Short mmCIF file of C-alpha atoms in Angstrom, two decimals:
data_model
loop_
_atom_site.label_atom_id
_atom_site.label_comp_id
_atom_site.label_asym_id
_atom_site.label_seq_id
_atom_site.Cartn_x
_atom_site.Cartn_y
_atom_site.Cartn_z
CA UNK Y 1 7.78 32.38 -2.45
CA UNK Y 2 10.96 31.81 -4.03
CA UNK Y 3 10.67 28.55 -6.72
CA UNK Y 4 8.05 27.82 -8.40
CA UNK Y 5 7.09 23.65 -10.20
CA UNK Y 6 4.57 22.03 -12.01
CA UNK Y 7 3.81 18.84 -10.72
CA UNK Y 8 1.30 16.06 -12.03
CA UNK Y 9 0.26 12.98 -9.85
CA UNK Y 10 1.19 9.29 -11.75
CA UNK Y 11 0.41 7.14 -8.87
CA UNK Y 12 1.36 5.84 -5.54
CA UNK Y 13 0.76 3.16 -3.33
CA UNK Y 14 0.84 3.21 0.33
CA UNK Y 15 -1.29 1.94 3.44
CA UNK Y 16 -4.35 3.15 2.48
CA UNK Y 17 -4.25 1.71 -1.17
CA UNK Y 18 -3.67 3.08 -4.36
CA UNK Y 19 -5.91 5.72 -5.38
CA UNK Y 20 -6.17 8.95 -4.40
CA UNK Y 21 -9.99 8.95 -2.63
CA UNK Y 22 -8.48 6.14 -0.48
CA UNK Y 23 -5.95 8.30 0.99
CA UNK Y 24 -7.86 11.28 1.25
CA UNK Y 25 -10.72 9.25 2.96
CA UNK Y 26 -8.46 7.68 5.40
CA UNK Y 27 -7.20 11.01 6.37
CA UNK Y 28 -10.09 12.96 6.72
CA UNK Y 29 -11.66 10.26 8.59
CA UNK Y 30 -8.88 9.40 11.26
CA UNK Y 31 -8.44 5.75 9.82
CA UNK Y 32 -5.33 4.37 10.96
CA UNK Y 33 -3.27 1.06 9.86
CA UNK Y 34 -1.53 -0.06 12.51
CA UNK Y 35 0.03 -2.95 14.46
CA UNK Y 36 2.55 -3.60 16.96
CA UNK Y 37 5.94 -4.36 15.65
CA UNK Y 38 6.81 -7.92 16.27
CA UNK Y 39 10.27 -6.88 16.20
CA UNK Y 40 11.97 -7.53 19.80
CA UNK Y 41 12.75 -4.42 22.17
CA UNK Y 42 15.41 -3.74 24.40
CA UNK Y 43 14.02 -4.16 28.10
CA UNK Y 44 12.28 -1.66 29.50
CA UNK Y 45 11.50 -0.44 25.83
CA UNK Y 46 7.81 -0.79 24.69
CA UNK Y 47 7.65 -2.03 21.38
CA UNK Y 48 6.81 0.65 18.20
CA UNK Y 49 3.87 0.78 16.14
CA UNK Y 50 4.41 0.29 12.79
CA UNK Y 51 1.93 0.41 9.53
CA UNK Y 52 2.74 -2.71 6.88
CA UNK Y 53 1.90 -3.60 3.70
CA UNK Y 54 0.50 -7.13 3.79
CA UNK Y 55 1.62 -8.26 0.89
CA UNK Y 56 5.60 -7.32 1.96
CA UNK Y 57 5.31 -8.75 5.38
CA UNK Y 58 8.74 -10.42 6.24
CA UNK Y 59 10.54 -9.37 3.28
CA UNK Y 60 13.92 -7.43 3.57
CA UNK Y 61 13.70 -3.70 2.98
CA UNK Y 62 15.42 -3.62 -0.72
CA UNK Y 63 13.29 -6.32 -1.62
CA UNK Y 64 10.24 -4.66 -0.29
CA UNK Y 65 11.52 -0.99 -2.40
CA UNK Y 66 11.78 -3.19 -4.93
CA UNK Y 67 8.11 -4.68 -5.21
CA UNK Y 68 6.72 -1.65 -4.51
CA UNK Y 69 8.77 0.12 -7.44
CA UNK Y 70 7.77 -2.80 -9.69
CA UNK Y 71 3.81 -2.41 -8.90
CA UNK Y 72 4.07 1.01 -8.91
CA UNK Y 73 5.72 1.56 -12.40
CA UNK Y 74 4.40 -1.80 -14.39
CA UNK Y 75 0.94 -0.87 -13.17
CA UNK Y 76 -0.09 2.41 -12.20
CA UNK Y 77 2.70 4.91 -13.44
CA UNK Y 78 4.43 4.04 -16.60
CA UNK Y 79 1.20 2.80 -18.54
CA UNK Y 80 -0.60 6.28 -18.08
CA UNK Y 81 2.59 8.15 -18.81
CA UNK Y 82 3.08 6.17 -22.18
CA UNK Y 83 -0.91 6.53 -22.86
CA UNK Y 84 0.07 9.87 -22.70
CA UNK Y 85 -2.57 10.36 -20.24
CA UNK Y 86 -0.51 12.90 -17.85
CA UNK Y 87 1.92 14.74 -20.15
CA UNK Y 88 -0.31 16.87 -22.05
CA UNK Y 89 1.40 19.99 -22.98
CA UNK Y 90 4.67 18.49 -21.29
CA UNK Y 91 7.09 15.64 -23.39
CA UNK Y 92 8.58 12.92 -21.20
CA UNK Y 93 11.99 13.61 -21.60
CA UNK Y 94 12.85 9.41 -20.78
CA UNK Y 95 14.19 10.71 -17.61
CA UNK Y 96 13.48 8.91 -14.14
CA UNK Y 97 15.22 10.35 -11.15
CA UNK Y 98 14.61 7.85 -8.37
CA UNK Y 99 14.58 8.82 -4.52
CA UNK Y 100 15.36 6.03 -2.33
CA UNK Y 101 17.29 5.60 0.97
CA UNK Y 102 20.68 4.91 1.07
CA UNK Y 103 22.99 2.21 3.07
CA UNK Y 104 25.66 4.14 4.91
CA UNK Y 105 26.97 5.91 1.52
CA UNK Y 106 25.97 3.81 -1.26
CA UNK Y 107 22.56 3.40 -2.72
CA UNK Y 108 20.17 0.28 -1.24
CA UNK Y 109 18.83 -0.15 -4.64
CA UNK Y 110 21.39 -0.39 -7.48
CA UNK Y 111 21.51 1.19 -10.52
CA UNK Y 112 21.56 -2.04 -12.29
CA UNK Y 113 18.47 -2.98 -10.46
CA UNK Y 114 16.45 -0.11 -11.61
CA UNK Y 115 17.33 -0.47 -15.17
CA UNK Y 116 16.48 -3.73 -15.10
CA UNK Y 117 12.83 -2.68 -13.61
CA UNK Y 118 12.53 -0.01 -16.50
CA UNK Y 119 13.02 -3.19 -19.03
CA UNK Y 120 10.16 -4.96 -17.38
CA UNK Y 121 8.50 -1.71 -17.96
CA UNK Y 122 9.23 -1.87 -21.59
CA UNK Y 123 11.25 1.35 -21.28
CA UNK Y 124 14.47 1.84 -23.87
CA UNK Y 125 17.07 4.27 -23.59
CA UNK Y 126 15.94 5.83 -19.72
CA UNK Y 127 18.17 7.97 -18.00
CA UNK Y 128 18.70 6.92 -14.45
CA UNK Y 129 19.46 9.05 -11.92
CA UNK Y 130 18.85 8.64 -7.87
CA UNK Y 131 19.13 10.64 -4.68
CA UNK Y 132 17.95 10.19 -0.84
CA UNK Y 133 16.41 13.19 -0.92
CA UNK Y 134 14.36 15.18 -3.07
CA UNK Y 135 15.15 17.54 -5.67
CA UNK Y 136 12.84 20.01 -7.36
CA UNK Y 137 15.32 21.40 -9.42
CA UNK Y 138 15.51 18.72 -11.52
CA UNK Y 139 14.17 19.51 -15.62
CA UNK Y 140 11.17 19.42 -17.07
CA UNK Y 141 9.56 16.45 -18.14
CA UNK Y 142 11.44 14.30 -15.67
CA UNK Y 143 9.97 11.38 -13.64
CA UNK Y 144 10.53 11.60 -10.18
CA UNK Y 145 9.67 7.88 -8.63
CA UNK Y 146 10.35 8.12 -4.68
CA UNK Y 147 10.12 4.92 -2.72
CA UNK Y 148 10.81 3.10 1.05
CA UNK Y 149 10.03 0.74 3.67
CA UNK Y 150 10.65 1.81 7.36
CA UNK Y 151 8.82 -1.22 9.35
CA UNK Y 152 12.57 -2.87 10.18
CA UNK Y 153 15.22 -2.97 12.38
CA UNK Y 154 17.56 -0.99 10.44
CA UNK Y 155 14.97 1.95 11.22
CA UNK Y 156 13.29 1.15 14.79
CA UNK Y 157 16.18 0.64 16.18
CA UNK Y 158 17.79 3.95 14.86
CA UNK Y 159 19.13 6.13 17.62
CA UNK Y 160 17.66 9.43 15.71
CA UNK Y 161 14.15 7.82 15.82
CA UNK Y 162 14.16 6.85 19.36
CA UNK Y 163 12.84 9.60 20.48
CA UNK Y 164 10.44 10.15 17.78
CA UNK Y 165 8.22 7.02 17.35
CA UNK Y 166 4.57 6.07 18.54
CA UNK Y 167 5.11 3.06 21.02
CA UNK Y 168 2.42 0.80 22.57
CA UNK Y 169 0.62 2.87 25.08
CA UNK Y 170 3.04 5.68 24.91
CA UNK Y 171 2.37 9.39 23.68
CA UNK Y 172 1.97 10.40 20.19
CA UNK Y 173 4.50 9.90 18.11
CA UNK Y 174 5.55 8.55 14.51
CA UNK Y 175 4.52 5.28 13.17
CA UNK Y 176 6.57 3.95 10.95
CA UNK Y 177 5.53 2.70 7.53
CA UNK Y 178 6.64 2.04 3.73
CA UNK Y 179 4.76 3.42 0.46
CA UNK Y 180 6.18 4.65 -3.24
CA UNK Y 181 4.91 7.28 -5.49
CA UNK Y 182 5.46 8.97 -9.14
CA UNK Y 183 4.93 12.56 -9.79
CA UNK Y 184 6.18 13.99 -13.92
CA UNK Y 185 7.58 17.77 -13.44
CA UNK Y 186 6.69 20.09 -15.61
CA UNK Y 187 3.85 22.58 -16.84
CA UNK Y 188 0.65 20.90 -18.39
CA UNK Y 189 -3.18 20.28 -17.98
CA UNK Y 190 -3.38 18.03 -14.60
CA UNK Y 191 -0.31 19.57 -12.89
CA UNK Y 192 -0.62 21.12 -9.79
CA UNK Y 193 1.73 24.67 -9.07
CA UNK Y 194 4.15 24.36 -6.15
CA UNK Y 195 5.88 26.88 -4.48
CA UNK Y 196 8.58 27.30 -2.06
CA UNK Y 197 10.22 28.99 0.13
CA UNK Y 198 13.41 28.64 2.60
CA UNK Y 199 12.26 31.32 5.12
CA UNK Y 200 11.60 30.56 8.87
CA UNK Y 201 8.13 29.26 8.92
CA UNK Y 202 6.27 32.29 11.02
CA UNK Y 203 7.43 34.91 8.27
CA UNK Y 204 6.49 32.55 5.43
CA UNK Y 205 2.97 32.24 7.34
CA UNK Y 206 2.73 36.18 7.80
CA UNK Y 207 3.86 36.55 3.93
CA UNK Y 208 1.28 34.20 2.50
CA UNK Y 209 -1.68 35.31 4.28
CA UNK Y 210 -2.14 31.99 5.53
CA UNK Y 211 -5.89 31.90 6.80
CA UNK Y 212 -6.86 29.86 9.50
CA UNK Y 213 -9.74 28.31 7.21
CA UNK Y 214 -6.98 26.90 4.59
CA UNK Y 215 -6.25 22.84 4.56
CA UNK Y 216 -2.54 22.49 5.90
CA UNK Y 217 -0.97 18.69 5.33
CA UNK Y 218 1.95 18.66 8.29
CA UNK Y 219 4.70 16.30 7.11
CA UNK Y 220 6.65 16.74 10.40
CA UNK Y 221 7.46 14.17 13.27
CA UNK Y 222 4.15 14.50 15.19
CA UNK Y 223 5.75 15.08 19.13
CA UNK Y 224 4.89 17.78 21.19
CA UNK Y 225 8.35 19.64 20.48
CA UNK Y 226 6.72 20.50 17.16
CA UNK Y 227 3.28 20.98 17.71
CA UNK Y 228 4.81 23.42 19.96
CA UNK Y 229 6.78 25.00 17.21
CA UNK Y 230 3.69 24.71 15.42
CA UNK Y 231 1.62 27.17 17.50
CA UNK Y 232 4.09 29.28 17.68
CA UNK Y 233 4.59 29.83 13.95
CA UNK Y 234 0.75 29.78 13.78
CA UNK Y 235 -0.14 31.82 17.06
CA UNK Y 236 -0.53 35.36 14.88
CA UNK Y 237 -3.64 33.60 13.16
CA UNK Y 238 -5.68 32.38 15.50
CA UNK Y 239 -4.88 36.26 17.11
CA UNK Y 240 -6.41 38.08 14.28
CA UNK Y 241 -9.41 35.34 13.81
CA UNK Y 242 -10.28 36.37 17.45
CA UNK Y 243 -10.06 40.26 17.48
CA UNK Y 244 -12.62 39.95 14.03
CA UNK Y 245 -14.71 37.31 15.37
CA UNK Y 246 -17.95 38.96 17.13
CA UNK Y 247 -17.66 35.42 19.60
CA UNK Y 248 -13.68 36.20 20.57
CA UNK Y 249 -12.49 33.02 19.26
CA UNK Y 250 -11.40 31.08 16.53
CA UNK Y 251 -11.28 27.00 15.94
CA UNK Y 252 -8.27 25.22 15.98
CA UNK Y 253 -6.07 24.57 13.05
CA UNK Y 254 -6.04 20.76 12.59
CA UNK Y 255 -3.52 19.53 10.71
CA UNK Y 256 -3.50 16.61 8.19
CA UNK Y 257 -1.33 14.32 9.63
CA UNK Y 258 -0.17 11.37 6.88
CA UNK Y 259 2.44 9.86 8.75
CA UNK Y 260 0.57 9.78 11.96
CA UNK Y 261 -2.23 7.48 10.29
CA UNK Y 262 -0.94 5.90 7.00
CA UNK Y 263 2.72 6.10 8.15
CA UNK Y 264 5.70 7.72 7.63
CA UNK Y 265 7.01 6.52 4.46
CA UNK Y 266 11.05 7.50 5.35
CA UNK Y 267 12.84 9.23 1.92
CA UNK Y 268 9.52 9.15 0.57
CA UNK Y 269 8.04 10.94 2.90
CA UNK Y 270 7.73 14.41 1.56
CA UNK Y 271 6.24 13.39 -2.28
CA UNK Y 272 4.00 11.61 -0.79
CA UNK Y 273 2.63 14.96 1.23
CA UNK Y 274 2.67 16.30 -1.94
CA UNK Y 275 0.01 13.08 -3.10
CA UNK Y 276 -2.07 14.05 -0.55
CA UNK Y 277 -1.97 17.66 -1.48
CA UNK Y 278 -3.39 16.64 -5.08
CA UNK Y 279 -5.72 14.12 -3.02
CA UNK Y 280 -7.16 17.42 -1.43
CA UNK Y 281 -7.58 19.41 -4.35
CA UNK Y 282 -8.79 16.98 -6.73
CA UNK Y 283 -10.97 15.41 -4.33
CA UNK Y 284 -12.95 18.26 -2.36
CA UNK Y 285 -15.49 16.36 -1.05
CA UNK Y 286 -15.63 18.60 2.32
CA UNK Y 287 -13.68 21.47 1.20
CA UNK Y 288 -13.91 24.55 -1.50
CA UNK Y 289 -10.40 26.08 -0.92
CA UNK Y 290 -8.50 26.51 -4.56
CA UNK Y 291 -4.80 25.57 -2.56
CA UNK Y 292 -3.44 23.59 0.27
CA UNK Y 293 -0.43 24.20 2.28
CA UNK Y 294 2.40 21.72 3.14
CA UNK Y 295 4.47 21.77 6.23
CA UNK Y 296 7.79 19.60 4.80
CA UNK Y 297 11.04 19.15 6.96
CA UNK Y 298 14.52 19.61 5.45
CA UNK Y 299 17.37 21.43 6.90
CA UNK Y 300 14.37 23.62 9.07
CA UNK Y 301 10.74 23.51 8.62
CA UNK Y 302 9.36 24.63 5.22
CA UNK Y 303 6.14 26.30 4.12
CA UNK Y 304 5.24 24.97 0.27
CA UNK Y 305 1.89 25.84 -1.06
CA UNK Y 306 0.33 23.32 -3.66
CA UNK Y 307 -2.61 25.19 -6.25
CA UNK Y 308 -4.64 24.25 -9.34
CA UNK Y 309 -2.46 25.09 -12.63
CA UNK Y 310 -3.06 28.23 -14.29
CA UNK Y 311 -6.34 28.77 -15.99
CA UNK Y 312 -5.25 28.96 -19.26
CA UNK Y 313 -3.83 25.61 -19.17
CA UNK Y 314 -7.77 24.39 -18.86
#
């Protein structure tokens, strides 16, 4: 692997709720929240399904980024990072990088807006910073708050989705969804260790020792173009699990699929694969296994492994 992060969990909210046993429950159990998009289609087009937050129903996207930031940070993330419930060995350093989408080239959220949420937070002298994307180089002791809402027009009707999203009746596909979450960088007693790598995704496999046993959390566009790629990368496991197996075969890898059953939560997509990595680890109601594997998309598909911190930081 070639980077290596500590990462602690601060809170998110998405489809499922707000805690982490929610979403790990409603993936490991196949519970989906769903609806047809009451958005109107083109003819001929079946319309896309789409997973809303009540609550947001109606609203414009920046206004719905905007509640959700709001709930998220007066509520669930700020408080515990003041209690000083997640920093530990770590110091906030009153940083918050933001990842939210952008409109055309500028930002859909302004900068004035998200100071002005850090007041209602009770937060003095923040540094603000925001990206579309994320960025795990950022320093230690930085807030990383990543947040959007991909139920609208400006998203089903995007020509690069087309091809991509779960429509009524059709094959499987995306469903499209909105959700926020806040993750503190940096080493101390509840982070989890990330690591990363840019290699092609077969090699990183083969490197590892990726077993077929281990819990893998895909983050990709679930179509049959990559569940192809998929088996590819993936093929050499299932190959060895055979020739030791006394039965000559091995089970099928199945992949935790967020955005196929909460949603795909755009920008915000890949920290919240890392939530439901911690979910996993913190949570192993069903499993034993000390790391979890995440299958992220950037500029090609990416390997990341998510473990338990360092012994000696218990």
């Amino acid at each position: 692997m070639s980077s290596e992060r500590y990462i602690s969990y601060l809170g998110h909210i998405n489809t499922s709720g707000t805690t982490l046993s929610a979403f790990y429950s409603a993936i490991e159990n196949g519970m989906t929240y769903t609806a047809t998009s009451n958005l109107e289609e083109e003819e001929g087009m079946a319309k896309a399904i789409v997973a809303k937050l009540g609550p947001l129903a109606n609203l414009p996207r920046a206004a719905r980024i905007e509640l959700m930031l709001g709930d998220l940070m007066t509520r669930l993330a700020i408080p515990a990072l003041l209690r000083g419930e997640k920093t530990g060995a770590i110091a906030w350093s009153n940083r918050i990088h933001f990842v939210l989408p952008q409109q055309g080239t500028d930002p859909l959220i302004s900068d004035e807006a998200l100071s002005a949420l850090c007041e209602q937070c009770e937060l003095q002298d923040v540094l603000i910073s925001q990206s579309d994307d994320i960025d795990l180089t950022l320093p230690d002791g930085t807030v990383v708050v990543a947040a959007d809402a991909c139920t609208g027009h400006e998203i089903l009707y995007d020509s690069d989705w087309q091809d991509k999203l779960q429509r009524q009746d059709g094959t499987e596909g995306m469903i499209m969804s909105e959700g926020a979450c806040a993750l503190l960088l940096g080493k101390n007693k509840q982070a989890m260790c990330l690591k990363s790598s840019n290699n092609p995704l077969k090699s990183q496999l083969k490197q590892v020792k990726a077993d077929l046993k281990d819990i893998y959390i895909s983050n990709m566009a679930s179509t049959k173009a990559w569940h192809n790629m998929w088996f590819d990368a993936s093929c050499h496991l299932y190959q060895a699990a055979t020739q030791s197996d006394s039965n000559g075969s091995a089970s099928l890898i199945k992949l935790k699929e967020p955005g196929r059953l909460c949603g795909h939560a755009g920008v915000a997509q890949t920290l919240m694969a890392l939530v439901l990595g911690f979910a996993y680890l913190d949570l192993p109601i069903q499993y034993t296994s000390p790391k979890v594997w995440l299958i992220v998309e950037h500029t090609q598909p990416q390997l990341w492994q998510l473990t338990r911190s360092d012994d000696e930081l218990h």
